[in-house]
Each structure stands twice: as structure tokens, then as C-alpha cells.
Amino acid sequence: VFMVDDSLLGLEILKEVAKISNSVMNLDNTLNQIIEVIRSKMHVDAIAIFLLDEASRQLRLKASSGARTNRADLVRLKVGQGITGWVAENKKSVAIVDTLQDPRSFHFKEIEEEKFRSMLSVPMLVNNACIGAVNVGTSESRVFSDSEISLLETISSQVSGCIRNALLYDQSQKLVKELTILYDVSLAVQTTINVEQGLWIILSGLTRGEAGGFNRVILFTVNEKTNELEGMMGLGPDSAEDAHRIWTSLGKIEGNLQQWIISETDEYWLSAFNAFARSLRFPIK
């Protein structure tokens, strides 16, 4: 049975975690660096950080190490579901020697959780509100000591603070991108005398880089004579390769958006997706 009870080691881990938290603002980079420190210093085989999505009330795997994660997008738990969900719901830490014998266990085959025998899960709290959980696991049976539990709880508290700061930073960066695109689109529309080009500019803003985030957009107009919605134009990729090209180029536009969209108008107008969009007819009813 392996136990970490060296207070100097605990201080060393906390120092490294604090250094990472204060130097890296990107959430993914912050979490990935922190979990590697915890995994190596606490001598565990796997570590996972789950964050709570308030809208769906689900815990989603945000970062992990030591387990297969090619389908991490499928790893979601309802609050109260599984050991992790129980920890989030009750805001209490849980140390389990044999997860296979615990009735609360819920293993995800996508990340091979079943191969980790022992587990320590602690809640991530901000102002007594749970925002997620930190889990560590070992392949061999292990009794987690009080000092280990206390150490991971302290790390979790530190991580919770940096996550809050990183989320605020990400939100502010997204807002800056959105406002920049709105400004570019507004300026370009005001300076063009061609209605069609103006509409293309507006549509491009919706599919431009990370701020818009949409892959395709179709503009419909009302035909009052037939009482139908008719596709007027559509902006989007015709293939996976085209999608990558458009997404990359739209995300890197700097300077005059109007000139860029005018240069691309012919290509978009002749695209298969635009032809498809223009063929659409829907009764308004």
C-alpha cells in the first residue's frame, strides 16, 4: 500500500500548482499542466477533472491523464450519478479502496475507468458552490491517507480559483472577438453600395472564426405572392476540405473585411451549397 504523507511533497505540489495557475490563463493548458503535476507527484495512475455545466446540470470530463480519452466527449454524468456525481451533489470527498464493490460506481468504457481499482474524488468549490470534481485513481488497491485527501482538497481549492479566473478570461476574449467582428461587419456594410455584397458580409460574420462559430448560414426571404420562405443565399462549405479552408481563412481575416468578401463573392456564389440554399422553398405555415 502506497501513501503520500510527506508534508514537504505536499508543499512542493501546491507551489507548482499555484505557479501554473498564476502564469497560464488558457483553461485547457492550465488544467493539463496541473493534472500532470498531481499525477507524477502523488504517484497515481490516472487523474480526471470534471466541470459542471450549469445549463444541463451535467459533469463533463474537461481534462485527464492516464486513461484513454479518444471519446472524452461522451463522458458526462448527471449530478448525483456515480461516485463523481455523488461527490458533486454532497460536496464531500470520497476515498474508495475498491470501486468495483461500491454501489455508486459508474464506469465509462470510453476512458477505461474500470481498470482503476482505487479512487479518491474531491469536490471543486467556489463560494460553497460545486463547479466540478477532481478524481485520482490507481490500478492497484490503495488506501488514501488523511494527508492525501487533505492535500487533494487543497489542490482542488486552488484549481477552482484558477478555473474561475480562466473562465472569466475566456469569456472576455470571446466578447472581444464578437465585438471586433460586429464592428468589422458594420463598417463593411456601411461602406458598400451593393446590397448583395452587404448581405454576404453579414453572413460571413456569422461563420467567421471562433466568435461566430457557425459552419453554415442561409438567408431566407418571404415571397408574399406564394406565401413561402425562399432561400436567397447560403454561405458554407461543400466538403470537409472546403470547410477547413473557409474556417481557417475567415478566422485569420485582418483589415478590410469588405475587400476580402468581395474577392470571395464569385466563389461563394458558384458553390454547391449556395445553389442548394437557393433551391429551398417552404410554405410559411
Coordinates of C-alpha atoms in Angstrom, one line a residue:
V1 CA 0.0 0.0 0.0
F2 CA 1.5 3.4 -1.1
M3 CA 0.7 6.5 0.8
V4 CA 1.9 10.1 0.3
D5 CA 2.3 11.7 3.7
D6 CA 5.3 13.9 3.2
S7 CA 4.3 17.4 4.1
L8 CA 7.3 18.8 2.0
L9 CA 6.0 16.9 -1.0
G10 CA 2.5 18.5 -0.4
L11 CA 4.0 22.0 -0.3
E12 CA 6.0 21.2 -3.4
I13 CA 2.9 20.2 -5.3
L14 CA 0.9 23.2 -4.1
K15 CA 3.8 25.5 -5.1
E16 CA 3.8 24.1 -8.6
V17 CA 0.0 24.2 -9.0
A18 CA 0.0 27.9 -7.8
K19 CA 2.7 28.8 -10.3
I20 CA 0.8 27.2 -13.1
S21 CA -2.5 28.9 -12.0
N22 CA -0.9 32.3 -11.9
S23 CA 1.1 32.0 -15.2
V24 CA -1.3 30.4 -17.7
M25 CA -4.7 31.9 -18.5
N26 CA -5.9 29.4 -21.1
L27 CA -8.2 27.0 -19.3
D28 CA -7.2 23.8 -21.2
N29 CA -3.5 24.5 -20.8
T30 CA -3.9 25.3 -17.1
L31 CA -5.8 22.1 -16.4
N32 CA -3.5 19.8 -18.4
Q33 CA -0.4 21.2 -16.7
I34 CA -1.9 20.8 -13.3
I35 CA -3.1 17.2 -13.7
E36 CA 0.4 16.2 -14.9
V37 CA 1.9 17.7 -11.7
I38 CA -0.6 15.9 -9.5
R39 CA -0.3 12.6 -11.3
S40 CA 3.5 12.5 -11.1
K41 CA 3.9 13.9 -7.5
M42 CA 1.1 11.8 -5.9
H43 CA 2.1 8.7 -7.8
V44 CA -1.3 7.9 -9.1
D45 CA -2.1 6.1 -12.4
A46 CA -4.9 8.4 -13.6
I47 CA -6.4 11.8 -12.9
A48 CA -9.5 13.4 -14.3
I49 CA -11.1 16.8 -13.8
F50 CA -14.8 17.2 -14.3
L51 CA -16.5 20.6 -14.7
L52 CA -20.2 21.2 -14.1
D53 CA -22.2 22.5 -17.0
E54 CA -24.9 24.7 -15.3
A55 CA -27.3 24.6 -18.2
S56 CA -27.5 20.8 -18.4
R57 CA -26.6 20.0 -14.8
Q58 CA -24.1 17.5 -16.1
L59 CA -20.5 16.9 -15.1
R60 CA -18.3 16.8 -18.2
L61 CA -14.7 15.5 -18.5
K62 CA -12.6 18.5 -19.1
A63 CA -9.0 17.2 -18.6
S64 CA -7.5 13.8 -17.9
S65 CA -4.3 11.8 -17.8
G66 CA -3.5 8.1 -17.6
A67 CA -6.7 6.9 -19.3
R68 CA -7.8 6.6 -22.9
T69 CA -9.6 9.8 -23.9
N70 CA -10.4 9.5 -27.6
R71 CA -14.2 9.7 -26.7
A72 CA -14.0 12.1 -23.8
D73 CA -16.9 14.0 -25.3
L74 CA -19.2 11.1 -24.3
V75 CA -18.1 11.2 -20.7
R76 CA -20.9 13.0 -18.9
L77 CA -22.6 12.4 -15.6
K78 CA -25.7 13.8 -14.0
V79 CA -25.2 15.4 -10.6
G80 CA -25.7 12.6 -8.2
Q81 CA -24.8 9.9 -10.7
G82 CA -21.8 7.7 -10.0
I83 CA -19.1 8.4 -7.4
T84 CA -18.2 11.7 -9.1
G85 CA -21.8 12.8 -9.2
W86 CA -22.3 11.9 -5.6
V87 CA -19.3 14.0 -4.6
A88 CA -20.6 17.0 -6.6
E89 CA -24.0 16.7 -5.1
N90 CA -22.9 16.3 -1.5
K91 CA -19.8 18.5 -1.7
K92 CA -17.9 15.8 0.2
S93 CA -14.7 13.9 -0.6
V94 CA -14.8 10.1 -1.0
A95 CA -11.9 7.7 -0.9
I96 CA -12.6 4.1 -2.1
V97 CA -10.3 1.2 -1.9
D98 CA -12.3 -1.0 -4.4
T99 CA -14.5 0.9 -6.8
L100 CA -15.9 -2.4 -8.1
Q101 CA -17.5 -3.0 -4.7
D102 CA -19.0 0.4 -4.3
P103 CA -22.7 0.6 -5.3
R104 CA -22.3 4.2 -6.5
S105 CA -19.7 3.2 -9.1
F106 CA -20.4 4.1 -12.7
H107 CA -17.6 3.3 -15.2
F108 CA -17.1 4.7 -18.6
K109 CA -15.6 2.2 -21.1
E110 CA -14.6 5.2 -23.3
I111 CA -11.9 6.1 -20.8
E112 CA -11.3 2.6 -19.4
E113 CA -12.2 3.6 -15.9
E114 CA -12.9 0.0 -14.9
K115 CA -9.2 -0.7 -14.8
F116 CA -8.5 1.7 -11.9
R117 CA -9.2 -0.1 -8.7
S118 CA -9.0 2.6 -6.1
M119 CA -10.2 6.1 -6.3
L120 CA -10.2 9.5 -4.5
S121 CA -12.7 12.1 -5.6
V122 CA -12.9 15.6 -4.1
P123 CA -15.3 18.4 -5.0
M124 CA -14.3 21.7 -6.5
L125 CA -15.9 24.5 -4.6
V126 CA -16.2 28.3 -5.2
N127 CA -18.1 30.1 -2.5
N128 CA -19.5 26.8 -1.4
A129 CA -21.0 26.1 -4.8
C130 CA -19.7 23.0 -6.6
I131 CA -18.2 23.6 -10.0
G132 CA -16.8 20.2 -10.6
A133 CA -14.7 17.4 -9.1
V134 CA -11.1 16.1 -9.2
N135 CA -10.5 12.4 -9.3
V136 CA -7.3 10.4 -8.9
G137 CA -7.1 6.6 -9.4
T138 CA -4.7 3.7 -9.1
S139 CA -4.6 0.3 -10.8
E140 CA -3.6 -1.4 -7.5
S141 CA -5.6 -1.3 -4.3
R142 CA -4.7 1.8 -2.3
V143 CA -5.7 3.3 1.0
F144 CA -5.7 7.0 0.6
S145 CA -4.4 8.6 3.8
D146 CA -6.0 11.6 5.5
S147 CA -3.0 13.7 4.5
E148 CA -3.5 12.7 0.8
I149 CA -7.2 13.6 1.0
S150 CA -6.4 16.9 2.6
L151 CA -3.7 17.6 0.0
L152 CA -6.0 16.9 -2.9
E153 CA -8.8 19.0 -1.3
T154 CA -6.3 21.9 -1.0
I155 CA -5.2 21.5 -4.6
S156 CA -8.9 21.4 -5.7
S157 CA -9.5 24.7 -3.9
Q158 CA -6.5 26.2 -5.8
V159 CA -7.7 24.7 -9.1
S160 CA -11.2 26.0 -8.5
G161 CA -9.9 29.6 -8.2
C162 CA -7.8 29.3 -11.4
I163 CA -10.7 27.8 -13.3
R164 CA -12.9 30.7 -12.3
N165 CA -10.2 33.1 -13.5
A166 CA -9.6 31.2 -16.7
L167 CA -13.4 31.1 -17.5
L168 CA -13.7 34.8 -16.9
Y169 CA -10.7 35.4 -19.2
D170 CA -12.1 33.1 -21.9
Q171 CA -15.4 34.9 -21.7
S172 CA -13.7 38.3 -22.0
Q173 CA -11.7 37.1 -25.0
K174 CA -14.8 35.8 -26.7
L175 CA -16.6 39.1 -26.1
V176 CA -13.6 41.0 -27.7
K177 CA -13.7 38.8 -30.8
E178 CA -17.5 39.2 -31.1
L179 CA -17.3 43.0 -30.8
T180 CA -14.5 43.1 -33.3
I181 CA -16.5 41.1 -35.8
L182 CA -19.6 43.3 -35.2
Y183 CA -17.5 46.4 -35.8
D184 CA -15.9 45.0 -39.0
V185 CA -19.2 43.8 -40.4
S186 CA -21.0 47.1 -39.5
L187 CA -18.2 49.2 -41.1
A188 CA -18.1 47.0 -44.2
V189 CA -21.9 47.1 -44.7
Q190 CA -21.9 50.9 -44.4
T191 CA -19.2 51.3 -47.0
T192 CA -20.6 49.1 -49.7
I193 CA -23.3 50.2 -52.1
N194 CA -24.0 46.7 -53.4
V195 CA -26.9 45.0 -51.4
E196 CA -25.7 41.5 -52.3
Q197 CA -22.2 42.2 -51.1
G198 CA -23.6 43.7 -47.9
L199 CA -25.6 40.5 -47.2
W200 CA -22.6 38.3 -47.9
I201 CA -20.6 40.4 -45.4
I202 CA -23.3 39.9 -42.8
L203 CA -23.4 36.1 -43.4
S204 CA -19.6 35.9 -43.3
G205 CA -19.7 37.5 -39.8
L206 CA -21.7 34.5 -38.5
T207 CA -19.2 32.0 -39.8
R208 CA -16.0 33.9 -39.1
G209 CA -13.6 32.0 -36.8
E210 CA -14.3 31.1 -33.2
A211 CA -16.6 34.1 -32.3
G212 CA -19.4 33.3 -34.7
G213 CA -18.7 29.6 -34.5
F214 CA -21.3 28.5 -37.1
N215 CA -20.4 26.3 -40.1
R216 CA -23.2 27.3 -42.4
V217 CA -25.8 30.0 -42.7
I218 CA -28.7 30.5 -45.1
L219 CA -30.7 33.7 -45.7
F220 CA -34.4 33.3 -46.4
T221 CA -36.8 35.9 -47.7
V222 CA -40.6 36.0 -47.7
N223 CA -42.4 35.7 -51.1
E224 CA -45.7 37.4 -50.3
K225 CA -47.3 36.2 -53.5
T226 CA -46.7 32.5 -52.9
N227 CA -46.7 32.8 -49.0
E228 CA -43.4 31.0 -48.9
L229 CA -39.9 31.3 -47.5
E230 CA -37.3 31.2 -50.3
G231 CA -33.6 30.6 -50.0
M232 CA -31.8 33.8 -51.1
M233 CA -28.2 32.8 -50.5
G234 CA -26.2 30.3 -48.4
L235 CA -22.6 30.5 -47.1
G236 CA -20.9 27.3 -46.2
P237 CA -18.5 24.5 -47.2
D238 CA -19.2 22.0 -49.9
S239 CA -16.8 19.4 -48.4
A240 CA -14.7 18.7 -45.3
E241 CA -11.6 20.2 -47.1
D242 CA -13.6 23.3 -48.1
A243 CA -14.8 23.6 -44.5
H244 CA -11.3 23.7 -43.2
R245 CA -10.2 26.3 -45.8
I246 CA -13.2 28.6 -45.1
W247 CA -12.9 28.3 -41.3
T248 CA -9.2 29.0 -41.4
S249 CA -9.3 31.9 -43.8
L250 CA -12.3 33.5 -42.1
G251 CA -10.6 33.2 -38.7
K252 CA -7.5 35.0 -40.0
I253 CA -9.1 38.0 -41.8
E254 CA -7.4 41.2 -40.7
G255 CA -8.0 44.6 -42.0
N256 CA -10.6 45.3 -44.7
L257 CA -13.4 42.7 -44.5
Q258 CA -15.2 44.3 -47.3
Q259 CA -12.4 43.8 -49.8
W260 CA -11.9 40.2 -48.7
I261 CA -15.6 39.2 -49.1
I262 CA -15.8 40.9 -52.5
S263 CA -12.8 38.9 -53.7
E264 CA -14.5 35.7 -52.5
T265 CA -18.1 36.5 -53.7
D266 CA -17.8 34.7 -57.0
E267 CA -16.5 31.6 -55.4
Y268 CA -19.3 31.5 -52.8
W269 CA -22.0 32.4 -55.3
L270 CA -21.0 29.5 -57.6
S271 CA -20.7 27.0 -54.7
A272 CA -22.9 23.9 -54.5
F273 CA -24.1 24.9 -51.0
N274 CA -25.3 28.3 -52.3
A275 CA -27.1 26.6 -55.1
F276 CA -28.8 24.2 -52.7
A277 CA -29.8 27.1 -50.4
R278 CA -31.3 29.0 -53.3
S279 CA -33.4 25.9 -54.3
L280 CA -35.2 25.8 -50.9
R281 CA -38.9 26.7 -50.7
F282 CA -41.0 26.3 -47.5
P283 CA -44.6 27.3 -47.0
I284 CA -44.8 29.9 -44.2
K285 CA -47.5 27.9 -42.4

